Coordinates of C-alpha atoms in Angstrom, one line a residue:
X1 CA 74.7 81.5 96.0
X2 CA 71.7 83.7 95.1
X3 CA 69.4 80.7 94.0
X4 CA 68.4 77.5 95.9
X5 CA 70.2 74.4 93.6
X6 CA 68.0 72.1 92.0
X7 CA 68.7 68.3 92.8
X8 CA 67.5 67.8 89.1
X9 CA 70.6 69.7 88.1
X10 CA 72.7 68.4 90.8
X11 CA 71.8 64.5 89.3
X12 CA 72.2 66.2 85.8
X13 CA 76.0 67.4 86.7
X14 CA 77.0 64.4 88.6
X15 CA 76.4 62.1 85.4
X16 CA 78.1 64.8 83.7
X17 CA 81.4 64.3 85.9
X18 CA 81.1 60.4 86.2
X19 CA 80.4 60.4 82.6
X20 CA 82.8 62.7 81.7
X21 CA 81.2 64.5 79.0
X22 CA 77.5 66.5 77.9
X23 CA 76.3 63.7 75.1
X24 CA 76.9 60.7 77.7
X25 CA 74.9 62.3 80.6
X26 CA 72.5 63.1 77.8
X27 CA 72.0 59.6 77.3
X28 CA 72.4 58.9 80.9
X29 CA 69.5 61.4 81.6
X30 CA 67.5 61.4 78.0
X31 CA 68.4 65.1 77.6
X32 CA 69.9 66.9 74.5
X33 CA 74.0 67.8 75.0
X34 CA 73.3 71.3 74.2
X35 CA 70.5 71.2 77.1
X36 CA 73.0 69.1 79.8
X37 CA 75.3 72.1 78.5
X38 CA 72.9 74.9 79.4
X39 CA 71.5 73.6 82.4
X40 CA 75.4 73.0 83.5
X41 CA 75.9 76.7 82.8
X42 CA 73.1 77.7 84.7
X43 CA 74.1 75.7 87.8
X44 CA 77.7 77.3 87.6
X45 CA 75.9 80.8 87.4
X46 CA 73.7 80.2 90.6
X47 CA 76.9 78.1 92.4
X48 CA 79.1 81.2 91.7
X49 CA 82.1 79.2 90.1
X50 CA 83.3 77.2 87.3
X51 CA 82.2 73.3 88.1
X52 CA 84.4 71.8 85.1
X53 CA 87.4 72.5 83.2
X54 CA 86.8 72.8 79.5
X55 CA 88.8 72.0 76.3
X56 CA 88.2 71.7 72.9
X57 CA 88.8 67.4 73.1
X58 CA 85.9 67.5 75.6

């Protein structure tokens, strides 16, 4: 890991994985989807691995 993780995105992700998708943790957290989806991104980048398995169904 190059860069300290944020808690903000460490909340952000675990509604993310309880919710199980980016538009319910953006409700959860009063974000935008494609903002959860970025910040996600970013904390995979600085984590140094994929956190989720994607799919087309979400």
């Amino acid at each position: 890991m190059s860069e300290k993780l944020s808690w903000e995105d460490l909340e952000i992700f675990f509604h993310v994985a309880e919710s199980g998708g980016l538009s319910a943790a953006g409700r959860l957290t009063g974000l935008s989807p494609p903002t959860v989806g970025r910040r996600m991104l970013a904390l995979e980048q600085r984590a140094g691995q994929s956190l989720f398995h994607r799919a087309q169904s979400g």
